[in-house]
CSV table of C-alpha atoms and ligand atoms in Angstrom, one decimal:
chain,number,residue,atom,x,y,z
A,803,UNK,CA,12.4,0.4,23.5
A,804,UNK,CA,12.6,-1.2,20.0
A,805,UNK,CA,10.0,0.8,17.9
A,806,UNK,CA,7.7,-0.8,15.4
A,807,UNK,CA,8.8,1.7,12.7
A,808,UNK,CA,11.3,4.4,12.2
A,809,UNK,CA,10.8,6.7,9.2
A,810,UNK,CA,13.6,6.0,6.6
A,811,UNK,CA,16.4,8.6,6.2
A,812,UNK,CA,18.9,7.5,3.6
A,813,UNK,CA,21.2,10.5,3.3
A,814,UNK,CA,20.5,13.2,0.7
A,815,UNK,CA,17.1,14.3,1.9
A,816,UNK,CA,18.3,17.6,3.6
A,817,UNK,CA,20.5,18.5,0.6
A,818,UNK,CA,17.7,18.1,-1.8
A,819,UNK,CA,15.2,20.1,0.3
A,820,UNK,CA,17.9,22.8,0.6
A,821,UNK,CA,18.3,22.7,-3.2
A,822,UNK,CA,14.6,23.2,-3.7
A,823,UNK,CA,14.6,26.2,-1.4
A,824,UNK,CA,17.8,28.0,-2.3
A,825,UNK,CA,18.5,27.0,-5.9
A,826,UNK,CA,15.2,26.0,-7.5
A,827,UNK,CA,13.1,28.6,-5.7
A,828,UNK,CA,10.1,26.3,-6.2
A,829,UNK,CA,8.1,24.9,-3.3
A,830,UNK,CA,4.7,24.1,-4.7
A,831,UNK,CA,3.7,20.9,-6.6
A,832,UNK,CA,5.0,19.6,-10.0
A,833,UNK,CA,8.4,21.3,-9.6
A,834,UNK,CA,11.9,19.9,-10.6
A,835,UNK,CA,12.1,17.3,-7.8
A,836,UNK,CA,8.5,16.2,-8.5
A,837,UNK,CA,9.4,15.7,-12.1
A,838,UNK,CA,12.5,13.6,-11.1
A,839,UNK,CA,10.3,11.4,-8.9
A,840,UNK,CA,7.6,11.0,-11.6
A,841,UNK,CA,10.2,10.1,-14.3
A,842,UNK,CA,11.9,7.7,-11.9
A,843,UNK,CA,8.6,5.9,-11.1
A,844,UNK,CA,7.5,5.9,-14.8
A,845,UNK,CA,10.8,4.2,-15.8
A,846,UNK,CA,11.0,1.8,-12.8
A,847,UNK,CA,7.4,0.7,-13.3
A,848,UNK,CA,7.2,1.0,-17.0
A,849,UNK,CA,4.1,3.1,-16.5
A,850,UNK,CA,2.7,5.5,-19.1
A,851,UNK,CA,1.9,8.3,-16.5
A,852,UNK,CA,2.6,8.9,-12.8
A,853,UNK,CA,1.2,11.8,-10.8
A,854,UNK,CA,2.4,12.6,-7.3
A,855,UNK,CA,-0.3,13.2,-4.8
A,856,UNK,CA,-0.6,14.2,-1.1
A,857,UNK,CA,-1.3,10.5,-0.1
A,858,UNK,CA,-2.4,7.1,-1.3
A,859,UNK,CA,-5.9,8.1,0.1
A,860,UNK,CA,-5.9,11.1,-2.3
A,861,UNK,CA,-4.8,8.8,-5.2
A,862,UNK,CA,-7.7,6.5,-4.5
A,863,UNK,CA,-10.1,9.4,-4.4
A,864,UNK,CA,-8.8,10.6,-7.8
A,865,UNK,CA,-9.3,7.0,-9.2
A,866,UNK,CA,-12.9,7.0,-8.0
A,867,UNK,CA,-13.6,10.4,-9.6
A,868,UNK,CA,-11.9,9.4,-12.9
A,869,UNK,CA,-14.1,6.3,-13.1
A,870,UNK,CA,-17.2,8.4,-12.6
A,871,UNK,CA,-18.2,6.3,-9.6
A,872,UNK,CA,-21.6,7.4,-8.4
A,873,UNK,CA,-24.6,6.4,-6.3
A,874,UNK,CA,-25.9,3.0,-7.2
A,875,UNK,CA,-22.5,1.6,-8.1
A,876,UNK,CA,-20.9,-1.3,-6.2
A,877,UNK,CA,-17.2,-1.7,-5.7
A,878,UNK,CA,-15.7,-5.1,-4.6
A,879,UNK,CA,-12.7,-5.1,-2.3
A,880,UNK,CA,-11.3,-7.2,0.6
A,881,UNK,CA,-12.6,-6.5,4.1
A,882,UNK,CA,-9.0,-6.8,5.4
A,883,UNK,CA,-7.6,-3.4,4.4
A,884,UNK,CA,-7.2,0.2,5.5
A,885,UNK,CA,-10.2,2.4,5.6
A,886,UNK,CA,-9.1,4.6,2.7
A,887,UNK,CA,-9.5,1.7,0.3
A,888,UNK,CA,-13.2,1.9,1.0
A,889,UNK,CA,-13.7,5.6,1.9
A,890,UNK,CA,-12.5,6.9,-1.5
A,891,UNK,CA,-15.4,5.1,-3.2
A,892,UNK,CA,-18.0,5.7,-0.5
A,893,UNK,CA,-17.3,9.5,-0.9
A,894,UNK,CA,-18.6,9.2,-4.5
A,895,UNK,CA,-21.7,7.4,-3.4
A,896,UNK,CA,-20.8,3.8,-4.1
A,897,UNK,CA,-21.7,0.8,-1.9
A,898,UNK,CA,-18.9,-1.5,-0.9
A,899,UNK,CA,-19.1,-5.2,-1.4
A,900,UNK,CA,-16.5,-6.8,0.9
A,901,UNK,CA,-15.2,-10.3,0.3
A,902,UNK,CA,-13.1,-12.7,2.3
A,903,UNK,CA,-9.3,-13.1,2.0
A,904,UNK,CA,-7.1,-16.0,1.2
A,905,UNK,CA,-5.8,-17.2,4.6
A,906,UNK,CA,-2.2,-17.7,3.4
A,907,UNK,CA,-1.6,-14.3,1.8
A,908,UNK,CA,-4.3,-12.2,3.4
A,909,UNK,CA,-5.0,-11.0,-0.2
A,910,UNK,CA,-8.4,-11.0,-1.9
A,911,UNK,CA,-9.6,-14.4,-3.1
A,912,UNK,CA,-10.4,-14.2,-6.9
A,913,UNK,CA,-13.0,-16.9,-6.7
A,914,UNK,CA,-15.0,-14.8,-4.2
A,915,UNK,CA,-14.8,-11.8,-6.5
A,916,UNK,CA,-16.6,-13.8,-9.2
A,917,UNK,CA,-19.4,-14.7,-6.8
A,918,UNK,CA,-19.8,-11.1,-5.6
A,919,UNK,CA,-20.3,-9.5,-9.1
A,920,UNK,CA,-23.8,-8.1,-9.8
A,921,UNK,CA,-25.1,-5.9,-12.6
A,922,UNK,CA,-24.3,-2.9,-10.5
A,923,UNK,CA,-20.6,-3.7,-10.0
A,924,UNK,CA,-18.4,-1.1,-11.5
A,925,UNK,CA,-14.9,-1.8,-10.1
A,926,UNK,CA,-12.7,-4.2,-8.2
A,927,UNK,CA,-10.1,-2.8,-5.8
A,928,UNK,CA,-7.3,-5.2,-4.8
A,929,UNK,CA,-4.8,-4.6,-2.0
A,930,UNK,CA,-1.3,-6.1,-2.2
A,931,UNK,CA,-1.1,-6.9,1.5
A,932,UNK,CA,2.5,-6.7,3.0
A,933,UNK,CA,3.7,-5.9,-0.5
A,934,UNK,CA,2.9,-9.5,-1.6
A,935,UNK,CA,1.1,-9.8,-5.0
A,936,UNK,CA,-2.6,-10.5,-5.4
A,937,UNK,CA,-3.3,-13.1,-8.2
A,938,UNK,CA,-3.5,-10.5,-10.9
A,939,UNK,CA,-4.1,-12.9,-13.8
A,940,UNK,CA,-7.4,-14.4,-12.7
A,941,UNK,CA,-8.5,-11.0,-11.3
A,942,UNK,CA,-7.9,-9.2,-14.7
A,943,UNK,CA,-9.7,-12.1,-16.4
A,944,UNK,CA,-12.8,-11.6,-14.2
A,945,UNK,CA,-12.6,-7.8,-14.8
A,946,UNK,CA,-12.4,-8.3,-18.6
A,947,UNK,CA,-15.3,-10.8,-18.7
A,948,UNK,CA,-17.6,-8.4,-16.7
A,949,UNK,CA,-16.1,-5.1,-18.1
A,950,UNK,CA,-15.1,-3.9,-14.7
A,951,UNK,CA,-12.4,-1.4,-13.8
A,952,UNK,CA,-9.5,-2.6,-11.6
A,953,UNK,CA,-7.7,-0.4,-9.1
A,954,UNK,CA,-4.6,-1.8,-7.3
A,955,UNK,CA,-4.1,-0.3,-3.8
A,956,UNK,CA,-0.3,-0.8,-4.0
A,957,UNK,CA,0.3,1.5,-0.9
A,958,UNK,CA,2.6,-1.1,0.5
A,959,UNK,CA,3.9,-2.6,-2.7
A,960,UNK,CA,6.4,-0.3,-4.5
A,961,UNK,CA,9.3,-2.6,-5.8
A,962,UNK,CA,7.2,-5.8,-5.6
A,963,UNK,CA,6.2,-7.9,-8.6
A,964,UNK,CA,3.8,-10.5,-9.9
A,965,UNK,CA,5.2,-12.8,-12.6
A,966,UNK,CA,8.0,-10.3,-13.1
A,967,UNK,CA,5.8,-7.2,-13.6
A,968,UNK,CA,5.7,-4.4,-11.0
A,969,UNK,CA,2.6,-4.2,-8.8
A,970,UNK,CA,0.4,-1.3,-9.5
A,971,UNK,CA,0.7,-1.6,-13.2
A,972,UNK,CA,-1.9,-4.4,-13.9
A,973,UNK,CA,-5.1,-2.5,-13.3
A,974,UNK,CA,-6.5,0.7,-14.8
A,975,UNK,CA,-4.9,2.5,-11.9
A,976,UNK,CA,-2.4,1.8,-9.2
A,977,UNK,CA,-2.0,3.8,-6.0
A,978,UNK,CA,1.2,4.2,-3.9
A,979,UNK,CA,1.8,5.6,-0.5
A,980,UNK,CA,4.8,7.5,0.8
A,981,UNK,CA,3.5,7.7,4.4
A,982,UNK,CA,6.3,7.5,7.0
A,983,UNK,CA,5.3,3.9,7.7
A,984,UNK,CA,6.0,2.8,4.2
A,985,UNK,CA,9.3,1.6,2.7
A,986,UNK,CA,9.9,4.8,0.6
A,987,UNK,CA,8.6,7.9,2.3
A,988,UNK,CA,8.4,11.7,2.5
A,989,UNK,CA,6.2,11.9,5.6
A,990,UNK,CA,2.9,12.1,3.8
A,991,UNK,CA,2.7,11.5,0.1
A,992,UNK,CA,1.4,9.3,-2.6
A,993,UNK,CA,1.3,8.5,-6.4
A,994,UNK,CA,-1.4,7.7,-8.9
A,995,UNK,CA,-0.2,5.2,-11.6
A,996,UNK,CA,-2.3,5.7,-14.7
A,997,UNK,CA,-1.9,2.6,-16.8
A,998,UNK,CA,-4.7,3.4,-19.3
A,999,UNK,CA,-3.5,6.5,-21.2
A,1000,UNK,CA,-7.1,7.6,-22.0
A,1001,UNK,CA,-7.3,8.8,-18.4
A,1002,UNK,CA,-4.2,11.0,-18.4
A,1003,UNK,CA,-5.7,14.3,-19.6
A,1004,UNK,CA,-8.6,14.3,-17.2
A,1005,UNK,CA,-6.3,13.2,-14.3
A,1006,UNK,CA,-4.1,16.2,-14.8
A,1007,UNK,CA,-7.1,18.6,-14.8
A,1008,UNK,CA,-8.5,16.9,-11.7
A,1009,UNK,CA,-5.2,17.3,-9.9
A,1010,UNK,CA,-4.9,21.0,-10.7
A,1011,UNK,CA,-8.3,22.0,-9.1
A,1012,UNK,CA,-10.2,21.3,-12.2
A,1013,UNK,CA,-8.2,23.5,-14.5
A,1014,UNK,CA,-6.0,22.9,-17.5
A,1015,UNK,CA,-3.0,24.4,-15.8
A,1016,UNK,CA,-0.7,21.5,-16.7
A,1017,UNK,CA,-1.4,22.1,-20.5
A,1018,UNK,CA,-0.8,25.8,-19.9
A,1019,UNK,CA,2.6,25.1,-18.3
A,1020,UNK,CA,3.5,23.0,-21.3
A,1021,UNK,CA,2.5,25.9,-23.6
A,1022,UNK,CA,-0.4,23.9,-25.1
A,1023,UNK,CA,-2.9,26.6,-24.3
A,1024,UNK,CA,-2.4,30.4,-23.8
A,1025,UNK,CA,-4.4,30.6,-20.5
A,1026,UNK,CA,-5.8,28.2,-18.0
A,1027,UNK,CA,-9.4,28.0,-17.1
A,1028,UNK,CA,-11.9,25.9,-15.2
A,1029,UNK,CA,-12.6,22.7,-17.1
A,1030,UNK,CA,-14.0,20.1,-14.8
A,1031,UNK,CA,-14.5,19.1,-11.1
A,1032,UNK,CA,-11.2,18.8,-9.3
A,1033,UNK,CA,-9.3,19.4,-6.1
A,1034,UNK,CA,-5.8,20.1,-4.9
A,1035,UNK,CA,-4.2,16.7,-5.4
A,1036,UNK,CA,-0.6,17.9,-5.6
A,1037,UNK,CA,2.5,16.8,-3.6
A,1038,UNK,CA,4.6,19.8,-2.2
A,1039,UNK,CA,8.0,20.1,-3.8
A,1040,UNK,CA,9.6,19.9,-0.3
A,1041,UNK,CA,8.1,16.4,0.1
A,1042,UNK,CA,9.1,15.5,-3.5
A,1043,UNK,CA,12.7,16.6,-2.7
A,1044,UNK,CA,12.8,14.3,0.4
A,1045,UNK,CA,11.2,11.5,-1.7
A,1046,UNK,CA,13.6,11.7,-4.5
A,1047,UNK,CA,16.5,11.0,-2.1
A,1048,UNK,CA,14.8,7.7,-1.2
A,1049,UNK,CA,13.8,6.7,-4.7
A,1050,UNK,CA,17.4,7.1,-5.9
A,1051,UNK,CA,18.4,4.6,-3.2
A,1052,UNK,CA,15.4,2.3,-3.6
A,1053,UNK,CA,17.6,-0.7,-4.3
A,1054,UNK,CA,19.7,-0.2,-1.1
A,1055,UNK,CA,16.5,0.4,1.0
A,1056,UNK,CA,15.0,-2.8,-0.4
A,1057,UNK,CA,18.1,-4.8,0.3
A,1058,UNK,CA,18.4,-3.6,3.9
A,1059,UNK,CA,14.8,-4.4,4.7
A,1060,UNK,CA,15.1,-7.8,2.9
A,1061,UNK,CA,18.0,-8.7,5.1
A,1062,UNK,CA,16.0,-8.0,8.3
A,1063,UNK,CA,13.1,-10.0,6.8
A,1064,UNK,CA,15.3,-13.0,6.1
A,1065,UNK,CA,16.7,-13.0,9.6
A,1066,UNK,CA,13.2,-13.1,11.1
A,1067,UNK,CA,12.1,-15.8,8.6
A,1068,UNK,CA,15.1,-18.0,9.2
A,1069,UNK,CA,15.4,-17.5,13.0
A,1070,UNK,CA,11.7,-18.2,13.7
A,1071,UNK,CA,11.8,-21.4,11.7
A,1072,UNK,CA,12.3,-23.7,14.8
A,1073,UNK,CA,9.1,-22.3,16.4
A,1074,UNK,CA,7.3,-22.9,13.1
A,1075,UNK,CA,8.5,-26.5,13.2
A,1076,UNK,CA,7.3,-26.8,16.8
A,1077,UNK,CA,3.9,-25.7,15.5
A,1078,UNK,CA,3.6,-22.8,18.0
A,1079,UNK,CA,3.4,-20.1,15.3
A,1080,UNK,CA,3.3,-19.4,11.5
A,1081,UNK,CA,5.5,-16.9,9.7
A,1082,UNK,CA,4.7,-14.7,6.7
A,1083,UNK,CA,5.0,-16.8,3.6
A,1084,UNK,CA,7.3,-16.1,0.6
A,1085,UNK,CA,5.1,-15.3,-2.4
A,1086,UNK,CA,4.9,-18.2,-5.0
A,1087,UNK,CA,4.2,-16.1,-8.0
A,1088,UNK,CA,6.2,-12.9,-7.5
A,1089,UNK,CA,8.6,-10.9,-5.3
A,1090,UNK,CA,7.6,-9.1,-2.1
A,1091,UNK,CA,9.4,-5.9,-0.9
A,1092,UNK,CA,9.9,-6.7,2.8
A,1093,UNK,CA,7.3,-4.1,3.7
A,1094,UNK,CA,6.4,-5.9,6.9
A,1095,UNK,CA,7.2,-9.1,8.7
A,1096,UNK,CA,4.2,-10.7,10.4
A,1097,UNK,CA,3.6,-13.9,12.3
A,1098,UNK,CA,0.4,-15.7,13.3
A,1099,UNK,CA,-0.1,-17.2,16.7
A,1100,UNK,CA,-3.0,-19.5,17.8
A,1101,UNK,CA,-5.6,-16.9,18.5
A,1102,UNK,CA,-6.4,-13.3,19.6
A,1103,UNK,CA,-5.8,-13.9,23.4
A,1104,UNK,CA,-2.4,-15.5,22.8
A,1105,UNK,CA,-1.6,-12.5,20.6
A,1106,UNK,CA,-2.6,-10.1,23.4
A,1107,UNK,CA,-0.4,-11.9,25.9
A,1108,UNK,CA,2.6,-12.0,23.4
A,1109,UNK,CA,2.2,-8.3,22.7
A,1110,UNK,CA,2.2,-7.6,26.5
A,1111,UNK,CA,5.2,-9.9,27.1
A,1112,UNK,CA,7.2,-8.2,24.3
A,1113,UNK,CA,6.3,-4.7,25.5
A,1114,UNK,CA,7.5,-5.7,29.0
A,1115,UNK,CA,10.8,-6.6,27.3
A,1116,UNK,CA,11.0,-3.4,25.3
A,1117,UNK,CA,9.7,-4.6,21.9
A,1118,UNK,CA,6.8,-2.9,20.1
A,1119,UNK,CA,4.8,-5.5,18.1
A,1120,UNK,CA,1.5,-4.5,16.7
A,1121,UNK,CA,-1.7,-6.0,15.2
A,1122,UNK,CA,-3.1,-4.8,12.0
A,1123,UNK,CA,-6.6,-4.2,10.4
A,1124,UNK,CA,-9.9,-4.6,12.1
A,1125,UNK,CA,-12.1,-6.1,9.3
A,1126,UNK,CA,-14.0,-3.3,7.6
A,1127,UNK,CA,-17.3,-5.3,7.0
A,1128,UNK,CA,-18.0,-5.5,10.7
A,1129,UNK,CA,-17.0,-1.9,11.6
A,1130,UNK,CA,-19.4,0.9,12.4
A,1131,UNK,CA,-19.1,2.6,9.0
A,1132,UNK,CA,-18.7,-0.7,7.1
A,1133,UNK,CA,-22.2,-1.7,8.2
A,1134,UNK,CA,-23.6,1.5,6.9
A,1135,UNK,CA,-21.7,1.8,3.6
A,1136,UNK,CA,-21.2,-1.8,2.6
A,1137,UNK,CA,-22.0,-5.5,3.1
A,1138,UNK,CA,-20.1,-8.7,3.1
A,1139,UNK,CA,-20.7,-11.0,0.1
A,1140,UNK,CA,-20.4,-14.6,1.2
A,1141,UNK,CA,-18.9,-15.8,4.5
A,1142,UNK,CA,-16.2,-14.4,6.8
A,1143,UNK,CA,-14.3,-17.6,7.0
A,1144,UNK,CA,-10.8,-16.1,7.3
A,1145,UNK,CA,-10.8,-12.3,7.6
A,1146,UNK,CA,-11.6,-12.0,11.3
A,1147,UNK,CA,-10.1,-15.3,12.4
A,1148,UNK,CA,-6.7,-14.8,10.6
A,1149,UNK,CA,-6.6,-11.1,11.3
A,1150,UNK,CA,-7.1,-11.7,15.0
A,1151,UNK,CA,-4.0,-13.8,15.2
A,1152,UNK,CA,-1.7,-11.7,13.0
A,1153,UNK,CA,1.1,-9.8,14.7
A,1154,UNK,CA,3.6,-7.4,12.9
A,1155,UNK,CA,7.2,-7.3,14.2
A,1156,UNK,CA,9.5,-4.2,14.2
A,1157,UNK,CA,11.0,-3.7,10.7
A,1158,UNK,CA,12.6,-0.5,9.5
A,1159,UNK,CA,15.5,0.7,7.4
A,1160,UNK,CA,18.8,0.5,9.2
A,1161,UNK,CA,17.6,-2.0,11.9
A,1162,UNK,CA,20.7,-3.6,13.3
A,1163,UNK,CA,21.2,-7.4,13.1
A,1164,UNK,CA,21.6,-7.5,16.9
A,1165,UNK,CA,18.3,-5.7,17.4
A,1166,UNK,CA,16.5,-8.1,15.1
A,1167,UNK,CA,18.0,-11.1,17.0
A,1168,UNK,CA,16.9,-9.4,20.3
A,1169,UNK,CA,13.3,-9.4,19.1
A,1170,UNK,CA,13.6,-13.1,18.0
A,1171,UNK,CA,15.2,-14.0,21.4
A,1172,UNK,CA,12.2,-12.6,23.3
A,1173,UNK,CA,9.7,-14.4,21.1
A,1174,UNK,CA,11.6,-17.6,21.8
A,1175,UNK,CA,11.6,-16.9,25.5
A,1176,UNK,CA,7.9,-16.3,25.5
A,1177,UNK,CA,7.2,-19.7,23.9
A,1178,UNK,CA,9.7,-21.5,26.1
A,1179,UNK,CA,8.2,-20.2,29.4
B,1536,LIG,C1,-0.9,3.1,4.1
B,1536,LIG,C2,-2.1,2.6,3.3
B,1536,LIG,C3,-3.1,3.5,2.8
B,1536,LIG,C4,-3.1,4.9,3.0
B,1536,LIG,O1,-2.0,5.6,2.6
B,1536,LIG,P1,-1.8,7.2,2.9
B,1536,LIG,O2,-0.7,7.6,2.0
B,1536,LIG,O3,-1.6,7.4,4.3
B,1536,LIG,O4,-3.1,7.8,2.5
B,1536,LIG,C5,-4.1,2.9,2.0
B,1536,LIG,N1,-4.1,1.6,1.7
B,1536,LIG,C6,-3.2,0.7,2.3
B,1536,LIG,C7,-3.4,-0.7,1.9
B,1536,LIG,C8,-2.2,1.2,3.1
B,1536,LIG,O5,-1.3,0.3,3.6
């Protein structure tokens, strides 16, 4: 069976975990490997402050707390996303205003954000689907005009850019995921990118259970005490050790995934010309990171029969999100502004193909071969 995903292992993960255990004698958060990861990310992204967290979900929850999201607030986001994008704000009492996506990129449509703004709107959360950039220029313009905060859910988007600038660095906050399904991983993990330095001090307190322990460790105060609300938003040093091995090799991981992506794109071109399917587009205003490769078939029933056919031939291909606005919780905690012209229709015909680090060329060609066979029979 060709799996949909295999967690990336690049080489030095075990060595670094061993080093954390036997040399550093430091296993909890914000240790030497955590510091290496944070510095790497700050440099790579040109970001004033990065905090490592247990997950992208936790990073989104931190952003919601830092923005003082509360009951009565509205937060605008695409309906086509993972539940955590919404949950983090619902947990603070906000109501979610879902909007439709652009059918080409599956990213939020800036025109629809404009129409969804009310005097209760506090923030916009954008999701860089498949690691392809949202239109950050018009989005930041709308946010400036209405004085709204912007959070980029960049869970899938490390190493992607919009007009040359790394994703996750446009909004007030960006959030990354290092879940095993993402390009760069440590099993479970995440990062909060703090692009507006005025949030740094409170973010450090929030992360350390509401204490000023970070200032204490830097020698800025002589004891640490309870300062504010908070939680344990730290990434274990064991995970950070694993993660650093991957960040060091981020370029090689990107290149390997990109080669697989290009084979899919190129080999499926004849089927695109025959009009039997569409393939994931190349971004026009930035660079993607080969986080996923998806195609779109005619409709949901054709997708189901293609999935079944591929499974019969040992290939795991998987759908993605069920729209949030029409889900059980989505109906309770949010509403759709405007029409669902594309979210459901395009989501229903989207299919993700196997893509992981180290996927052999023959294996990629094998997947393509079975897709061709399906459409020839
Ligand atoms: C993976 C993902 C998340 C959740 O990431 P975790 O690190 O598992 O919390 C959130 N949003 C999007 C868009 C994702 O792809």
